[in-house]
Coordinates of C-alpha atoms (C1' of nucleotides) in Angstrom, one line a residue:
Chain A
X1 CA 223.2 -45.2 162.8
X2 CA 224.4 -43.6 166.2
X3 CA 222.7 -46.6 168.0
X4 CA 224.5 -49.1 165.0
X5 CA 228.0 -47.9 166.3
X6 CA 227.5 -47.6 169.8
X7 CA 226.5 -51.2 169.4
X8 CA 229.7 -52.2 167.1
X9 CA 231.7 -50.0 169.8
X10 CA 230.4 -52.5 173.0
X11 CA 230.6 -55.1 170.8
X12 CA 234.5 -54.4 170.1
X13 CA 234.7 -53.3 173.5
X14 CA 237.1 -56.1 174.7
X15 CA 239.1 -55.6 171.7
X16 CA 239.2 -51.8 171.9
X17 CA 240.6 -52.5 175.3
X18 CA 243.3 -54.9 174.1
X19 CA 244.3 -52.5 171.7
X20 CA 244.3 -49.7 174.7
X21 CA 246.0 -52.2 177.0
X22 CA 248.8 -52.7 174.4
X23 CA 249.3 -49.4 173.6
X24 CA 249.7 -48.1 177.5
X25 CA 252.4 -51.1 177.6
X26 CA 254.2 -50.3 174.6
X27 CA 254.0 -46.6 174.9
X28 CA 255.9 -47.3 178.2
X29 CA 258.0 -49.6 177.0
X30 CA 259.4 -46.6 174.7
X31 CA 259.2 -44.3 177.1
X32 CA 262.0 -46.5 179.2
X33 CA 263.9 -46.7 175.5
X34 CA 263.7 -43.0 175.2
X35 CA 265.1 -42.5 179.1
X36 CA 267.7 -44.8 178.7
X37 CA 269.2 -41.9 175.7
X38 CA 267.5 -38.9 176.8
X39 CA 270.6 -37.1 177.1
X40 CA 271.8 -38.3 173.9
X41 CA 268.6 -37.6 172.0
X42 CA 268.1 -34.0 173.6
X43 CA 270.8 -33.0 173.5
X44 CA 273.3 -34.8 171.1
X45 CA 271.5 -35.1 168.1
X46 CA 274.7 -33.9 166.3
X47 CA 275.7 -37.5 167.0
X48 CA 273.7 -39.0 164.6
X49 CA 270.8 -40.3 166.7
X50 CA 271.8 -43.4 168.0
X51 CA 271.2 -46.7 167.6
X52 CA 268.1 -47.5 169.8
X53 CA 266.0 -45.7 167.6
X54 CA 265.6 -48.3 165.3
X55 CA 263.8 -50.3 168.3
X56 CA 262.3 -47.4 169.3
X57 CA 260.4 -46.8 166.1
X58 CA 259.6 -50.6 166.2
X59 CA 258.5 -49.8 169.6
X60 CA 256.3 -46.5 167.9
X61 CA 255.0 -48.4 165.3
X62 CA 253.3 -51.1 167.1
X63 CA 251.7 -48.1 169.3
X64 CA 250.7 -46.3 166.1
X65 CA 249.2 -49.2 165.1
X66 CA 247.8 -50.0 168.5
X67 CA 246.2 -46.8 168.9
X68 CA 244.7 -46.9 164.7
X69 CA 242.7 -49.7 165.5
X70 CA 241.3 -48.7 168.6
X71 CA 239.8 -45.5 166.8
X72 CA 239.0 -47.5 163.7
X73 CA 237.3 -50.3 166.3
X74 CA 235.4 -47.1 167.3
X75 CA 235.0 -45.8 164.3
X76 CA 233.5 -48.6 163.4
X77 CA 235.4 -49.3 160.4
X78 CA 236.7 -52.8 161.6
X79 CA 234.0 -54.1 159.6
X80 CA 235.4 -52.8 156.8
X81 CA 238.5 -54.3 156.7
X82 CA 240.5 -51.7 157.6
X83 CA 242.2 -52.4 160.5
X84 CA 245.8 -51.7 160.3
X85 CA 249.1 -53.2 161.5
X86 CA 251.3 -51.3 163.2
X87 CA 253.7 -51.5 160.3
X88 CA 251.0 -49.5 158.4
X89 CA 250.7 -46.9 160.6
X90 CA 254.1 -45.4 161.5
X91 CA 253.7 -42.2 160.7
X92 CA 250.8 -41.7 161.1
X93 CA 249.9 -38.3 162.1
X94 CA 252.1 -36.2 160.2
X95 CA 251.8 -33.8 162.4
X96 CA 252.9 -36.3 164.9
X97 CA 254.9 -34.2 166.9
X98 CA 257.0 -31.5 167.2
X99 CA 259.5 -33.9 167.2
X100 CA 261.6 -31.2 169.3
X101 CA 261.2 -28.9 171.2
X102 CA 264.6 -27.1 170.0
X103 CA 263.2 -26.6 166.9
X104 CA 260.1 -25.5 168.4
X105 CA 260.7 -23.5 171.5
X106 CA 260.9 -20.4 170.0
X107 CA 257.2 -21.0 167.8
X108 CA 254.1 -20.6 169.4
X109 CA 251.5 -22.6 167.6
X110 CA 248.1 -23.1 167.4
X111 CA 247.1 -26.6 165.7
X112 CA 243.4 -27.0 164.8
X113 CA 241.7 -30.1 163.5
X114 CA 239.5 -29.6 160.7
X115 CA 237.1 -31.7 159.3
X116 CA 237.5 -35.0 161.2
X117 CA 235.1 -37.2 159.6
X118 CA 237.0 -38.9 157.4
X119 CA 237.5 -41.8 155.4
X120 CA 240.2 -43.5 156.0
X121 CA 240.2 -45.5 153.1
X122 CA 242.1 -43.9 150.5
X123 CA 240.5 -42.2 147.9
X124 CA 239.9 -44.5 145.2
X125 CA 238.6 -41.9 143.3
X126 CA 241.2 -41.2 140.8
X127 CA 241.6 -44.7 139.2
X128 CA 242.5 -44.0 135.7
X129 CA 245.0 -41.0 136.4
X130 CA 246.7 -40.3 133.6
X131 CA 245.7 -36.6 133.0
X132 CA 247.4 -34.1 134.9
X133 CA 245.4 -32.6 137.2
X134 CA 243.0 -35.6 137.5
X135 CA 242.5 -35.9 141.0
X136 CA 239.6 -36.3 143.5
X137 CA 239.6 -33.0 145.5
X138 CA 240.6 -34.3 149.3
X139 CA 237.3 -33.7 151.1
X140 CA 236.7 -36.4 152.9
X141 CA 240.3 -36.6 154.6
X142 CA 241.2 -35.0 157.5
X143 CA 243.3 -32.1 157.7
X144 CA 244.7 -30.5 160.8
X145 CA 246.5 -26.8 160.3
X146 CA 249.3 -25.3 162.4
X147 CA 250.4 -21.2 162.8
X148 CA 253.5 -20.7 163.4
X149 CA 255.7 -17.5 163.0
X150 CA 258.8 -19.6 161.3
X151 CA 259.0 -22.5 159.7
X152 CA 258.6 -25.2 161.6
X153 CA 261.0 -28.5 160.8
X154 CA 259.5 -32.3 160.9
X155 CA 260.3 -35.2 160.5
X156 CA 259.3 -36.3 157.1
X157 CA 261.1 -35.5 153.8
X158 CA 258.4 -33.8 151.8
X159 CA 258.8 -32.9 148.6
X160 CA 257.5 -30.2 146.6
X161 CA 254.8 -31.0 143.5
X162 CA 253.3 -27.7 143.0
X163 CA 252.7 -24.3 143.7
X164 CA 249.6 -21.7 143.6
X165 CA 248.6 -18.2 144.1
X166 CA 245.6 -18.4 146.1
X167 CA 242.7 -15.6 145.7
X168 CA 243.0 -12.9 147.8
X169 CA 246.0 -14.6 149.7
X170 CA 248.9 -12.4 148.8
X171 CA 251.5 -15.1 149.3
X172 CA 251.4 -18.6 146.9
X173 CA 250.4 -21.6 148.5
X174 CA 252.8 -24.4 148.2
X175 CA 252.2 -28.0 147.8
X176 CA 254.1 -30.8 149.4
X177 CA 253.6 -34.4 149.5
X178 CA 255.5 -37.1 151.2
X179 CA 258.7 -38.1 149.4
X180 CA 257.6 -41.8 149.9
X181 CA 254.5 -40.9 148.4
X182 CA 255.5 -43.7 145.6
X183 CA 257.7 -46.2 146.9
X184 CA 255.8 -46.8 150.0
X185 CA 252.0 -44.8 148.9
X186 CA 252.3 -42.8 151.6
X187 CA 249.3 -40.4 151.0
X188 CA 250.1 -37.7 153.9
X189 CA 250.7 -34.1 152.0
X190 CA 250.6 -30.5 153.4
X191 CA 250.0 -27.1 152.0
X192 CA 251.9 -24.2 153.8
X193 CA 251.0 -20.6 153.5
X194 CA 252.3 -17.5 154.3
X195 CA 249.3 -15.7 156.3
X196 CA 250.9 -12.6 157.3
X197 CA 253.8 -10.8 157.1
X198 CA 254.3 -8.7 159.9
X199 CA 254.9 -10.9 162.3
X200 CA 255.1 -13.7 159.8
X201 CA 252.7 -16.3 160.3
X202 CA 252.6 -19.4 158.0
X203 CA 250.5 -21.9 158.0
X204 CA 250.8 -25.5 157.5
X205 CA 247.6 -27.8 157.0
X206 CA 248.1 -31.4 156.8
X207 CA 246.0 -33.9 155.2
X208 CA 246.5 -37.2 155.4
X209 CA 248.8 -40.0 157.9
X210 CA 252.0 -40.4 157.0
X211 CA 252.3 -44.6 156.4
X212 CA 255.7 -44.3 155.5
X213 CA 258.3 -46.1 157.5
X214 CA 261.6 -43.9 157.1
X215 CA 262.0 -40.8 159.5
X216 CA 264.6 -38.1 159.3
X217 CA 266.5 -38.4 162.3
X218 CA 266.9 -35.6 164.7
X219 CA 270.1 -35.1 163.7
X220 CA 268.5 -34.5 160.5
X221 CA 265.6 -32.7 161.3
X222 CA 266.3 -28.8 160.2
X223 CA 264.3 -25.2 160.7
X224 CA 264.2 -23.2 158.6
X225 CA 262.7 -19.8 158.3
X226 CA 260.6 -18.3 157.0
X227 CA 260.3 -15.9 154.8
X228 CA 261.7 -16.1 151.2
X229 CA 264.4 -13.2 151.7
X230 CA 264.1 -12.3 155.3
X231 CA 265.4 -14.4 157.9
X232 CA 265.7 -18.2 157.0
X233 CA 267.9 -19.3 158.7
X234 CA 268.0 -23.3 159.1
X235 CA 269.4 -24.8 162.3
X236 CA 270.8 -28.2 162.1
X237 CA 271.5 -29.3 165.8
X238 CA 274.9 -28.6 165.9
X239 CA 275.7 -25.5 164.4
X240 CA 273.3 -22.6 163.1
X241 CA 273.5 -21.3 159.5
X242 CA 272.3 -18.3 158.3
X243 CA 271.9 -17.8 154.8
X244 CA 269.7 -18.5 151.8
X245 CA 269.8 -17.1 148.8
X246 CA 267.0 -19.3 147.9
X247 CA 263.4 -19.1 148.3
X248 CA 261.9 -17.7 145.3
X249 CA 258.8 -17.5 146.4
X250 CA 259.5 -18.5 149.6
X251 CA 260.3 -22.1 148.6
X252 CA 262.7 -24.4 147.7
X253 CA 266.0 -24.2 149.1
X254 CA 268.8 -26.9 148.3
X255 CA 268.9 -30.0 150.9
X256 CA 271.1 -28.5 153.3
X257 CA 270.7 -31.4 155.3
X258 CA 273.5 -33.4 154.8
X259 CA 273.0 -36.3 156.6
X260 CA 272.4 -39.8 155.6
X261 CA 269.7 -41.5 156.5
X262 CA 270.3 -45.7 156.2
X263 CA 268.4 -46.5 153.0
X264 CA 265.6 -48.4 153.2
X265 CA 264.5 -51.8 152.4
X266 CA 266.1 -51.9 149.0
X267 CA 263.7 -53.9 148.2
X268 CA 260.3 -51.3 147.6
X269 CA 262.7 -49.3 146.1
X270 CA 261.5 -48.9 142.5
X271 CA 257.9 -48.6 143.6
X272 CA 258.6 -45.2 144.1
X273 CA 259.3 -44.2 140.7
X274 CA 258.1 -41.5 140.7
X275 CA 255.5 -41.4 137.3
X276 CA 257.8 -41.3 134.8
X277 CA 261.3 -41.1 136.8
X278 CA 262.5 -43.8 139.1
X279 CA 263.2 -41.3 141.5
X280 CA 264.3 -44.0 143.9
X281 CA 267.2 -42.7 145.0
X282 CA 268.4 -42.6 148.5
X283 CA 268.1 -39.1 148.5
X284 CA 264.5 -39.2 149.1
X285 CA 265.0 -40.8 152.0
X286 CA 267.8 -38.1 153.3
X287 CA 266.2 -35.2 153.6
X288 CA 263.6 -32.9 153.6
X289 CA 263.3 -31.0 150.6
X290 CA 262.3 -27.8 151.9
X291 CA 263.1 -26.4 155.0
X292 CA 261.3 -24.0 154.2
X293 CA 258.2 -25.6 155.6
X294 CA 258.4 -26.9 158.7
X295 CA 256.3 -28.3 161.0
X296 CA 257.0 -31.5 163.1
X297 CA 255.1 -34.3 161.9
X298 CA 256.3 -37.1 163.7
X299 CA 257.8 -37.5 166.7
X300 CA 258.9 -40.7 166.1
X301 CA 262.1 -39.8 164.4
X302 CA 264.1 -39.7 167.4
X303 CA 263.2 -36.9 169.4
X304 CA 260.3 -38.3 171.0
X305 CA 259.7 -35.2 173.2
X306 CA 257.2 -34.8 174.4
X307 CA 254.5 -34.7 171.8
X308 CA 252.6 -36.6 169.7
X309 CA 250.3 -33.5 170.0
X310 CA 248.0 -34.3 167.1
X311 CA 245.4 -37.1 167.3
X312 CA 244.4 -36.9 163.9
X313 CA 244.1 -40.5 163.7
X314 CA 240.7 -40.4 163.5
X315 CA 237.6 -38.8 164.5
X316 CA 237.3 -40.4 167.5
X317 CA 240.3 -38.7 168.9
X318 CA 239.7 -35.8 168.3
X319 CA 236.8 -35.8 169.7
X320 CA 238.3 -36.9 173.2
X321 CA 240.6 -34.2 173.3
X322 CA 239.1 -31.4 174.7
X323 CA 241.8 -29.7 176.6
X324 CA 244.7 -27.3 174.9
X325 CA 248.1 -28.9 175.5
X326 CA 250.3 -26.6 176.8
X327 CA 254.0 -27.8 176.0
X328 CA 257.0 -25.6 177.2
X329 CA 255.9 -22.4 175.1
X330 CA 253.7 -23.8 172.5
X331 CA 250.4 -24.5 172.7
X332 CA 248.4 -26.7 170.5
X333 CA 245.2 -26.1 169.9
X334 CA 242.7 -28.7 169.1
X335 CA 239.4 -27.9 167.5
X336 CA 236.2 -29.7 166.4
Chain B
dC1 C1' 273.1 -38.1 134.7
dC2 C1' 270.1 -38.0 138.6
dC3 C1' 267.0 -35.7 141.2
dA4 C1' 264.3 -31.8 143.2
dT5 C1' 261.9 -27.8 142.1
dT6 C1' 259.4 -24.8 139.0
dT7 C1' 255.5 -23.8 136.5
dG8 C1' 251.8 -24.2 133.2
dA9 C1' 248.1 -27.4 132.3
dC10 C1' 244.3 -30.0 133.6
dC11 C1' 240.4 -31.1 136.3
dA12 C1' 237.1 -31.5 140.4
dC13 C1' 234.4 -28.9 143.3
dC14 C1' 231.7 -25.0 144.6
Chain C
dG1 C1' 233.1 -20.0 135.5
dG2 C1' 236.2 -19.3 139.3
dT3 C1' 239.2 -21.4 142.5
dG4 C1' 242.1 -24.7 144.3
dG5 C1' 244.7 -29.2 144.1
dT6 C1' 247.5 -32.2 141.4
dC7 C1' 250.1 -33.7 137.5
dA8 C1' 254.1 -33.8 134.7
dA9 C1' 257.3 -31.6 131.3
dA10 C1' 260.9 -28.4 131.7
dT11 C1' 264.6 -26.6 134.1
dG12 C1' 268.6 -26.3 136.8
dG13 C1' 271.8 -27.7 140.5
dG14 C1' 275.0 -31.1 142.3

DNA sequence: CCCATTTGACCACC
DNA sequence: GGTGGTCAAATGGG
């Protein structure tokens, strides 16, 4: 087997550099799209994120997708069919990137990749779901966890499908998938903890690449805290809020996040129905659901900052990353 | 009324 | 059988 892939890898090797080639060129491409607004996207998010981003994320995407089929080229999985466009990609790692480093300055966190051998075919396993709780426990995808003392924010709007105390964890685990989980079968979820109180830590693990095309923009993106009572407090660039009566158990809190995102292609709209709802309002595209959770998932949103700190692509990857990132305070942490 | 969250039920995995 | 992950009906807010 080892001597099988190392054979498919120099035989894709031309191709695997294309895809490498590519990716350099488009990655600077947006890095000249992100300089040309740097100011704007740093530092004036308030102002709803500008235009360019739309190219940018064009820009992001074909990168995304660039990069995917390199690793899946290496992965070997090219014979499978399962090569993907860059339109596929997008958001890939949802822990793409502390989009900013606002948001994130004042966590330290430690980002470890679990279990990297993954499929990254979708689990077919579930075909006839129509029991509740008929699922295919995710053990074959990848995960990838992040400590942080507060919430972190991102760039996806997740929404919340469950909830659970966890043994011998004395705070419940939440459950959040990504809102375009139907209308575009987006299949990147998290699971956020609180692991300590005192400092707060929480953990976020992630499973699963965000294929989904709509971002939040930074003007959207939001922190919250932490925990339930204590201190969240939500920042929206702009102006700082400090209140929340919510949180019951350290969740939900109402979509303070007013703005709008531009709807998307009215066209898959229904898809997302959510089972027996057509929860295809442009809501689910607005916000994220929770502040309570944060992490940064994709960068891509309009902050590009500095990170796209998780490979999480694939195995590959990870496996190439040896060195901790050090960014401004945080440092992310990759582990085999 | 629409939509997100809550929460108990259900089921796969260990 | 216990635990954890997901589903989906119920609930409540806007």
């Amino acid at each position: 087997m080892e001597l099988s892939w190392l054979e498919s890898v120099l035989s894709n090797r031309e191709r695997v550099m294309e895809e490498l080639i590519q990716g350099r060129e488009l990655a600077g491409q947006l890095y000249r799209v992100f300089d040309d607004h740097k100011s704007t996207l740093v530092s004036g998010f308030a102002g709803g994120g500008g235009g360019d981003v739309g190219s940018a994320e064009g820009l992001v995407t074909k990168i995304l997708g660039s990069f995917a089929n390199t690793l899946l080229i290496l992965n070997g999985k090219e014979a499978d069919g399962e090569i993907v466009s860059g339109d596929q990609i997008q958001g890939n790692s949802s822990g793409g990137g502390s989009a900013d480093s606002s948001s994130w300055d004042a966590n330290h966190a430690i980002i470890k990749s679990e279990d990297f051998h993954e499929e990254i075919s979708c689990k077919s396993a579930s075909t006839f779901k129509d029991r509740r709780g008929s699922y295919k426990r995710r053990k074959t995808s990848h995960s990838w966890t992040r400590d942080t003392p507060t919430l972190i924010e991102d760039s996806h709007a997740w929404r919340k499908y469950g909830q659970k105390v966890i043994h011998n964890a004395k705070h419940p685990r939440n459950y959040f998938r990504c809102t375009h989980k139907f209308d575009q079968s987006c299949q990147a979820t998290k699971h956020v903890q609180q692991i300590l109180d005192d400092p707060p830590v929480f953990r976020t693990t992630y499973y699963g690449n965000h294929t989904c095309r709509d971002y939040l923009k930074a003007s959207e993106l939001v922190l919250d805290c932490t925990s339930p009572r204590e201190s969240s407090s939500y920042i929206r660039f702009g102006d700082i809020k400090q209140d929340h009566p919510f949180f019951s158990s350290f969740t939900s809190v109402k979509k303070e996040v007013v703005i709008k995102e531009e709807k998307p292609q009215p066209s898959d709209d229904h898809m997302m129905a959510s089972h027996h709802r057509n929860h295809s309002s442009s809501c689910d595209y607005i916000v994220s659901p929770n502040p309570m959770v944060f992490e940064s998932s994709c960068p891509m949103s309009g902050l590009s900052s500095t990170i796209d700190p998780y490979g999480h692509q694939g195995d590959v990857m990870s496996s190439l990353i040896v060195e901790p990132y050090y960014f401004d305070d945080e440092v992310l942490q990759y582990e085999f």
